[in-house]
């Protein structure tokens, strides 16, 4: 029962990230990767810290895990999300999410190397089926990439940014698994990760460099459009996935938390009128079968 709840939270995290990344494209393009990330991190860190205080979650934290928190905060959140936002600005939400699905095999590999965690045969089969569905969408979903104007050398750069983001984010989640299995509350761990990243990006933001300046003036509407996907992604989805990491195998949690590329398709269909291709629909069906294998067996 606990495993099914953990799987469900990872699936809901995928839906949340898919919704957030579609909403984030406009403000990310307007503000630039650094300013967009800075606003999100500062607001979400304050929100999650306040929530952890109100719910009395801080005593669950064992501060002996501070090196893991540091790696997760600076690598997984700060650098990982800067790479992801720049990938989003250049490649669009669909391509970004498709590349980020690669964090699943990254996490599974590192989980085996670091903590000796192996995936059972049924879960491995389900994960392979899910990844096969995603590969179908990646390999044959070229129409959406052309619509986003991504090709040639620019496509190579977008892919490299996406791979960097996937690796950093995957390692960031895996790094705090020992703290989670020791009893740390996912919401409190999320707050710690965000507070560390927000502190560093605030210090960097003091620099007078052009690279850290907003590319346009921040209006109340633009601020709202920036904060909302941050709350959905950093606050809700990250906490849900951390819960899944605490209560099931890291590789399984990462696979189920990587389904956002498929969730993006119906969202783009509804919001932008982009009907998914037959190949993308076929890939979705294959991934759903893989998800059913993991959740139901």
mmCIF file of C-alpha atoms in Angstrom:
data_model
loop_
_atom_site.group_PDB
_atom_site.id
_atom_site.type_symbol
_atom_site.label_atom_id
_atom_site.label_comp_id
_atom_site.label_asym_id
_atom_site.label_seq_id
_atom_site.Cartn_x
_atom_site.Cartn_y
_atom_site.Cartn_z
ATOM 1 C CA UNK A 1 0.000 0.000 0.000
ATOM 2 C CA UNK A 2 2.812 2.385 0.929
ATOM 3 C CA UNK A 3 4.551 1.631 -2.358
ATOM 4 C CA UNK A 4 1.424 2.471 -4.331
ATOM 5 C CA UNK A 5 1.036 5.778 -2.472
ATOM 6 C CA UNK A 6 4.691 6.600 -3.205
ATOM 7 C CA UNK A 7 4.181 5.750 -6.879
ATOM 8 C CA UNK A 8 1.094 7.960 -6.990
ATOM 9 C CA UNK A 9 2.942 10.919 -5.485
ATOM 10 C CA UNK A 10 5.674 10.555 -8.133
ATOM 11 C CA UNK A 11 3.015 10.530 -10.862
ATOM 12 C CA UNK A 12 1.382 13.662 -9.444
ATOM 13 C CA UNK A 13 4.827 15.285 -9.351
ATOM 14 C CA UNK A 14 5.119 14.630 -13.106
ATOM 15 C CA UNK A 15 1.763 16.305 -13.733
ATOM 16 C CA UNK A 16 2.810 19.286 -11.616
ATOM 17 C CA UNK A 17 6.113 19.762 -13.428
ATOM 18 C CA UNK A 18 4.436 19.495 -16.800
ATOM 19 C CA UNK A 19 1.925 22.195 -15.856
ATOM 20 C CA UNK A 20 4.601 24.409 -14.349
ATOM 21 C CA UNK A 21 7.009 24.208 -17.257
ATOM 22 C CA UNK A 22 4.325 25.183 -19.764
ATOM 23 C CA UNK A 23 3.408 28.190 -17.634
ATOM 24 C CA UNK A 24 7.063 29.082 -17.139
ATOM 25 C CA UNK A 25 8.062 29.514 -20.781
ATOM 26 C CA UNK A 26 6.722 33.054 -21.213
ATOM 27 C CA UNK A 27 8.152 34.625 -18.025
ATOM 28 C CA UNK A 28 11.450 32.737 -18.454
ATOM 29 C CA UNK A 29 11.893 34.206 -21.925
ATOM 30 C CA UNK A 30 10.977 37.675 -20.680
ATOM 31 C CA UNK A 31 13.204 37.776 -17.586
ATOM 32 C CA UNK A 32 16.123 35.554 -18.538
ATOM 33 C CA UNK A 33 17.195 32.322 -16.842
ATOM 34 C CA UNK A 34 18.994 33.928 -13.877
ATOM 35 C CA UNK A 35 16.365 36.483 -12.828
ATOM 36 C CA UNK A 36 13.523 34.025 -13.385
ATOM 37 C CA UNK A 37 15.253 31.420 -11.187
ATOM 38 C CA UNK A 38 16.182 34.010 -8.537
ATOM 39 C CA UNK A 39 12.603 35.216 -8.070
ATOM 40 C CA UNK A 40 11.260 31.673 -7.887
ATOM 41 C CA UNK A 41 13.868 30.448 -5.422
ATOM 42 C CA UNK A 42 13.549 33.356 -2.999
ATOM 43 C CA UNK A 43 9.753 33.243 -2.863
ATOM 44 C CA UNK A 44 9.477 29.443 -2.711
ATOM 45 C CA UNK A 45 12.225 29.169 -0.075
ATOM 46 C CA UNK A 46 10.379 31.623 2.167
ATOM 47 C CA UNK A 47 7.078 29.820 1.577
ATOM 48 C CA UNK A 48 8.389 26.319 2.329
ATOM 49 C CA UNK A 49 10.385 27.509 5.356
ATOM 50 C CA UNK A 50 7.275 29.173 6.787
ATOM 51 C CA UNK A 51 5.231 26.037 6.120
ATOM 52 C CA UNK A 52 7.837 23.836 7.811
ATOM 53 C CA UNK A 53 7.806 26.131 10.846
ATOM 54 C CA UNK A 54 4.025 26.209 11.083
ATOM 55 C CA UNK A 55 3.802 22.411 10.859
ATOM 56 C CA UNK A 56 6.709 21.849 13.264
ATOM 57 C CA UNK A 57 8.745 19.801 10.774
ATOM 58 C CA UNK A 58 12.256 21.058 11.574
ATOM 59 C CA UNK A 59 12.922 18.523 14.408
ATOM 60 C CA UNK A 60 12.756 15.723 11.829
ATOM 61 C CA UNK A 61 15.998 16.968 10.239
ATOM 62 C CA UNK A 62 19.271 15.266 11.170
ATOM 63 C CA UNK A 63 21.894 17.914 10.438
ATOM 64 C CA UNK A 64 24.602 15.283 10.109
ATOM 65 C CA UNK A 65 23.343 15.023 6.515
ATOM 66 C CA UNK A 66 24.378 18.622 5.754
ATOM 67 C CA UNK A 67 26.839 17.625 2.969
ATOM 68 C CA UNK A 68 23.967 15.923 1.141
ATOM 69 C CA UNK A 69 21.772 18.985 1.621
ATOM 70 C CA UNK A 70 24.558 21.160 0.211
ATOM 71 C CA UNK A 71 24.997 18.984 -2.884
ATOM 72 C CA UNK A 72 21.255 18.782 -3.421
ATOM 73 C CA UNK A 73 20.748 22.513 -2.933
ATOM 74 C CA UNK A 74 23.583 23.932 -5.021
ATOM 75 C CA UNK A 75 23.819 21.186 -7.634
ATOM 76 C CA UNK A 76 20.300 19.830 -7.906
ATOM 77 C CA UNK A 77 18.335 23.059 -7.475
ATOM 78 C CA UNK A 78 20.545 26.030 -8.306
ATOM 79 C CA UNK A 79 22.733 24.787 -11.163
ATOM 80 C CA UNK A 80 20.257 22.166 -12.331
ATOM 81 C CA UNK A 81 17.392 24.607 -12.623
ATOM 82 C CA UNK A 82 19.492 27.343 -14.235
ATOM 83 C CA UNK A 83 20.403 24.815 -16.934
ATOM 84 C CA UNK A 84 16.773 23.711 -17.214
ATOM 85 C CA UNK A 85 15.404 27.254 -17.547
ATOM 86 C CA UNK A 86 17.946 28.138 -20.229
ATOM 87 C CA UNK A 87 17.016 24.917 -22.025
ATOM 88 C CA UNK A 88 13.346 25.926 -21.710
ATOM 89 C CA UNK A 89 14.014 29.409 -23.101
ATOM 90 C CA UNK A 90 15.843 28.034 -26.131
ATOM 91 C CA UNK A 91 13.998 24.794 -26.790
ATOM 92 C CA UNK A 92 10.446 25.177 -25.490
ATOM 93 C CA UNK A 93 8.533 23.119 -22.898
ATOM 94 C CA UNK A 94 8.044 19.910 -24.857
ATOM 95 C CA UNK A 95 11.666 19.375 -25.894
ATOM 96 C CA UNK A 96 12.897 20.364 -22.443
ATOM 97 C CA UNK A 97 10.671 17.840 -20.705
ATOM 98 C CA UNK A 98 11.575 15.109 -23.176
ATOM 99 C CA UNK A 99 15.280 15.535 -22.435
ATOM 100 C CA UNK A 100 14.700 15.741 -18.685
ATOM 101 C CA UNK A 101 13.149 12.266 -18.709
ATOM 102 C CA UNK A 102 16.739 10.989 -18.912
ATOM 103 C CA UNK A 103 17.150 11.750 -15.210
ATOM 104 C CA UNK A 104 15.494 8.356 -14.542
ATOM 105 C CA UNK A 105 18.363 6.164 -15.820
ATOM 106 C CA UNK A 106 20.847 8.633 -14.312
ATOM 107 C CA UNK A 107 19.292 8.240 -10.868
ATOM 108 C CA UNK A 108 19.034 4.458 -11.219
ATOM 109 C CA UNK A 109 22.708 4.240 -12.144
ATOM 110 C CA UNK A 110 23.911 6.480 -9.325
ATOM 111 C CA UNK A 111 21.619 4.707 -6.824
ATOM 112 C CA UNK A 112 23.285 1.418 -7.697
ATOM 113 C CA UNK A 113 26.810 2.888 -7.458
ATOM 114 C CA UNK A 114 26.327 4.975 -4.284
ATOM 115 C CA UNK A 115 23.918 2.997 -2.124
ATOM 116 C CA UNK A 116 23.832 -0.410 -3.811
ATOM 117 C CA UNK A 117 20.133 -0.108 -4.599
ATOM 118 C CA UNK A 118 18.846 -2.453 -7.289
ATOM 119 C CA UNK A 119 15.487 -2.500 -9.055
ATOM 120 C CA UNK A 120 13.360 -5.656 -9.000
ATOM 121 C CA UNK A 121 12.590 -7.473 -12.279
ATOM 122 C CA UNK A 122 8.995 -6.246 -12.531
ATOM 123 C CA UNK A 123 9.888 -2.631 -11.734
ATOM 124 C CA UNK A 124 12.799 -2.835 -14.177
ATOM 125 C CA UNK A 125 10.466 -4.105 -16.897
ATOM 126 C CA UNK A 126 7.998 -1.306 -16.192
ATOM 127 C CA UNK A 127 10.785 1.287 -16.259
ATOM 128 C CA UNK A 128 12.110 -0.004 -19.580
ATOM 129 C CA UNK A 129 8.604 0.111 -21.074
ATOM 130 C CA UNK A 130 8.117 3.690 -19.861
ATOM 131 C CA UNK A 131 11.446 4.816 -21.264
ATOM 132 C CA UNK A 132 10.625 3.081 -24.546
ATOM 133 C CA UNK A 133 7.427 5.125 -24.743
ATOM 134 C CA UNK A 134 9.371 8.303 -24.116
ATOM 135 C CA UNK A 135 11.956 7.368 -26.750
ATOM 136 C CA UNK A 136 9.168 6.907 -29.296
ATOM 137 C CA UNK A 137 7.989 10.426 -28.587
ATOM 138 C CA UNK A 138 11.549 11.812 -28.716
ATOM 139 C CA UNK A 139 12.555 10.008 -31.903
ATOM 140 C CA UNK A 140 9.422 10.672 -33.914
ATOM 141 C CA UNK A 141 8.136 13.912 -32.398
ATOM 142 C CA UNK A 142 10.056 16.167 -34.780
ATOM 143 C CA UNK A 143 7.049 18.284 -35.737
ATOM 144 C CA UNK A 144 6.877 20.014 -32.348
ATOM 145 C CA UNK A 145 10.590 20.779 -32.462
ATOM 146 C CA UNK A 146 10.204 22.462 -35.854
ATOM 147 C CA UNK A 147 7.321 24.517 -34.504
ATOM 148 C CA UNK A 148 9.581 25.741 -31.695
ATOM 149 C CA UNK A 149 12.244 26.706 -34.261
ATOM 150 C CA UNK A 150 14.925 24.417 -32.812
ATOM 151 C CA UNK A 151 17.357 22.891 -35.280
ATOM 152 C CA UNK A 152 21.024 22.351 -36.120
ATOM 153 C CA UNK A 153 23.638 23.711 -33.736
ATOM 154 C CA UNK A 154 20.968 25.303 -31.580
ATOM 155 C CA UNK A 155 19.345 21.890 -31.088
ATOM 156 C CA UNK A 156 22.706 20.453 -29.976
ATOM 157 C CA UNK A 157 23.079 23.226 -27.394
ATOM 158 C CA UNK A 158 19.545 22.676 -26.112
ATOM 159 C CA UNK A 159 20.168 18.936 -25.758
ATOM 160 C CA UNK A 160 23.425 19.534 -23.852
ATOM 161 C CA UNK A 161 21.677 21.942 -21.476
ATOM 162 C CA UNK A 162 18.889 19.430 -20.950
ATOM 163 C CA UNK A 163 21.305 16.582 -20.244
ATOM 164 C CA UNK A 164 23.187 18.737 -17.749
ATOM 165 C CA UNK A 165 19.938 19.694 -16.026
ATOM 166 C CA UNK A 166 18.731 16.074 -15.924
ATOM 167 C CA UNK A 167 21.991 14.860 -14.383
ATOM 168 C CA UNK A 168 22.215 17.615 -11.777
ATOM 169 C CA UNK A 169 18.552 17.368 -10.775
ATOM 170 C CA UNK A 170 18.673 13.575 -10.567
ATOM 171 C CA UNK A 171 21.785 13.593 -8.378
ATOM 172 C CA UNK A 172 20.225 16.349 -6.261
ATOM 173 C CA UNK A 173 17.198 14.217 -5.419
ATOM 174 C CA UNK A 174 19.253 11.080 -4.833
ATOM 175 C CA UNK A 175 21.680 12.869 -2.505
ATOM 176 C CA UNK A 176 18.983 13.463 0.145
ATOM 177 C CA UNK A 177 17.522 9.939 0.059
ATOM 178 C CA UNK A 178 19.540 8.814 3.136
ATOM 179 C CA UNK A 179 18.173 11.777 5.105
ATOM 180 C CA UNK A 180 14.643 10.965 3.962
ATOM 181 C CA UNK A 181 14.904 7.299 4.883
ATOM 182 C CA UNK A 182 16.226 8.387 8.286
ATOM 183 C CA UNK A 183 12.927 10.172 8.926
ATOM 184 C CA UNK A 184 13.346 13.693 7.528
ATOM 185 C CA UNK A 185 10.068 15.249 6.398
ATOM 186 C CA UNK A 186 9.987 15.890 2.607
ATOM 187 C CA UNK A 187 8.571 19.414 3.045
ATOM 188 C CA UNK A 188 11.364 20.350 5.469
ATOM 189 C CA UNK A 189 13.989 18.876 3.138
ATOM 190 C CA UNK A 190 12.504 20.888 0.276
ATOM 191 C CA UNK A 191 12.746 24.033 2.421
ATOM 192 C CA UNK A 192 16.417 23.369 3.212
ATOM 193 C CA UNK A 193 17.271 22.766 -0.440
ATOM 194 C CA UNK A 194 15.508 25.961 -1.488
ATOM 195 C CA UNK A 195 16.967 28.109 1.304
ATOM 196 C CA UNK A 196 20.525 27.145 0.378
ATOM 197 C CA UNK A 197 20.001 27.801 -3.314
ATOM 198 C CA UNK A 198 18.146 31.071 -2.637
ATOM 199 C CA UNK A 199 20.958 32.340 -0.409
ATOM 200 C CA UNK A 200 23.620 31.678 -3.042
ATOM 201 C CA UNK A 201 21.655 33.111 -5.956
ATOM 202 C CA UNK A 202 20.834 36.225 -3.886
ATOM 203 C CA UNK A 203 24.545 36.825 -3.270
ATOM 204 C CA UNK A 204 25.361 36.317 -6.942
ATOM 205 C CA UNK A 205 22.520 38.672 -7.853
ATOM 206 C CA UNK A 206 24.318 41.536 -6.112
ATOM 207 C CA UNK A 207 26.970 41.489 -8.836
ATOM 208 C CA UNK A 208 26.569 44.258 -11.444
ATOM 209 C CA UNK A 209 27.087 41.826 -14.328
ATOM 210 C CA UNK A 210 24.673 41.928 -17.267
ATOM 211 C CA UNK A 211 24.230 38.165 -17.017
ATOM 212 C CA UNK A 212 22.318 38.513 -13.731
ATOM 213 C CA UNK A 213 20.043 41.383 -14.739
ATOM 214 C CA UNK A 214 16.427 40.977 -15.763
ATOM 215 C CA UNK A 215 15.941 41.344 -19.499
ATOM 216 C CA UNK A 216 12.712 43.284 -19.034
ATOM 217 C CA UNK A 217 10.962 45.284 -16.316
ATOM 218 C CA UNK A 218 9.130 43.122 -13.800
ATOM 219 C CA UNK A 219 5.410 43.885 -13.633
ATOM 220 C CA UNK A 220 2.979 42.451 -11.023
ATOM 221 C CA UNK A 221 1.500 40.169 -13.691
ATOM 222 C CA UNK A 222 4.933 38.945 -14.793
ATOM 223 C CA UNK A 223 5.894 38.391 -11.152
ATOM 224 C CA UNK A 224 2.756 36.280 -10.625
ATOM 225 C CA UNK A 225 3.444 34.274 -13.790
ATOM 226 C CA UNK A 226 6.959 33.640 -12.490
ATOM 227 C CA UNK A 227 6.032 32.643 -8.939
ATOM 228 C CA UNK A 228 3.110 30.328 -9.755
ATOM 229 C CA UNK A 229 5.077 27.674 -11.696
ATOM 230 C CA UNK A 230 7.793 27.923 -9.035
ATOM 231 C CA UNK A 231 5.333 27.020 -6.278
ATOM 232 C CA UNK A 232 3.997 24.134 -8.353
ATOM 233 C CA UNK A 233 7.453 22.848 -9.270
ATOM 234 C CA UNK A 234 9.772 23.695 -6.352
ATOM 235 C CA UNK A 235 7.173 23.443 -3.610
ATOM 236 C CA UNK A 236 4.508 20.875 -4.459
ATOM 237 C CA UNK A 237 6.081 18.599 -7.081
ATOM 238 C CA UNK A 238 9.514 18.437 -5.428
ATOM 239 C CA UNK A 239 7.981 17.537 -2.060
ATOM 240 C CA UNK A 240 5.845 14.837 -3.669
ATOM 241 C CA UNK A 241 8.834 13.310 -5.429
ATOM 242 C CA UNK A 242 10.944 13.437 -2.262
ATOM 243 C CA UNK A 243 8.180 11.489 -0.518
ATOM 244 C CA UNK A 244 8.367 8.912 -3.307
ATOM 245 C CA UNK A 245 12.168 8.740 -2.938
ATOM 246 C CA UNK A 246 11.747 8.113 0.795
ATOM 247 C CA UNK A 247 9.255 5.274 0.383
ATOM 248 C CA UNK A 248 10.274 3.410 -2.762
ATOM 249 C CA UNK A 249 13.367 2.631 -4.807
ATOM 250 C CA UNK A 250 15.106 5.696 -6.201
ATOM 251 C CA UNK A 251 15.085 4.373 -9.777
ATOM 252 C CA UNK A 252 11.356 3.652 -9.676
ATOM 253 C CA UNK A 253 10.571 7.073 -8.176
ATOM 254 C CA UNK A 254 12.716 8.765 -10.819
ATOM 255 C CA UNK A 255 11.020 6.889 -13.670
ATOM 256 C CA UNK A 256 7.511 7.729 -12.473
ATOM 257 C CA UNK A 257 8.609 11.299 -11.777
ATOM 258 C CA UNK A 258 9.876 11.621 -15.357
ATOM 259 C CA UNK A 259 6.521 11.263 -17.099
ATOM 260 C CA UNK A 260 6.030 15.007 -17.405
ATOM 261 C CA UNK A 261 6.946 14.958 -21.148
ATOM 262 C CA UNK A 262 3.814 12.921 -21.766
ATOM 263 C CA UNK A 263 1.752 15.135 -19.469
ATOM 264 C CA UNK A 264 2.930 18.183 -21.442
ATOM 265 C CA UNK A 265 1.299 16.903 -24.641
ATOM 266 C CA UNK A 266 -2.372 17.234 -23.594
ATOM 267 C CA UNK A 267 -1.598 20.499 -21.791
ATOM 268 C CA UNK A 268 -0.123 22.009 -24.973
ATOM 269 C CA UNK A 269 -3.070 20.659 -26.940
ATOM 270 C CA UNK A 270 -5.524 22.452 -24.645
ATOM 271 C CA UNK A 271 -3.559 25.690 -24.163
ATOM 272 C CA UNK A 272 -1.917 26.157 -27.580
ATOM 273 C CA UNK A 273 -3.918 23.952 -29.892
ATOM 274 C CA UNK A 274 -0.954 21.652 -30.643
ATOM 275 C CA UNK A 275 -2.505 18.269 -31.250
ATOM 276 C CA UNK A 276 -0.115 15.420 -30.400
ATOM 277 C CA UNK A 277 1.152 13.355 -33.318
ATOM 278 C CA UNK A 278 0.160 9.708 -33.687
ATOM 279 C CA UNK A 279 3.684 8.743 -32.644
ATOM 280 C CA UNK A 280 3.422 10.799 -29.482
ATOM 281 C CA UNK A 281 0.076 9.189 -28.686
ATOM 282 C CA UNK A 282 1.579 5.747 -29.272
ATOM 283 C CA UNK A 283 4.474 6.601 -26.976
ATOM 284 C CA UNK A 284 2.021 7.754 -24.323
ATOM 285 C CA UNK A 285 0.114 4.472 -24.487
ATOM 286 C CA UNK A 286 3.344 2.492 -24.148
ATOM 287 C CA UNK A 287 4.402 4.593 -21.138
ATOM 288 C CA UNK A 288 1.000 4.117 -19.502
ATOM 289 C CA UNK A 289 1.413 0.357 -19.847
ATOM 290 C CA UNK A 290 4.824 0.599 -18.196
ATOM 291 C CA UNK A 291 3.382 2.711 -15.381
ATOM 292 C CA UNK A 292 0.637 0.135 -14.807
ATOM 293 C CA UNK A 293 3.253 -2.611 -14.559
ATOM 294 C CA UNK A 294 5.100 -0.734 -11.804
ATOM 295 C CA UNK A 295 2.060 0.475 -9.862
ATOM 296 C CA UNK A 296 -0.171 -2.598 -10.079
ATOM 297 C CA UNK A 297 2.443 -5.321 -9.708
#
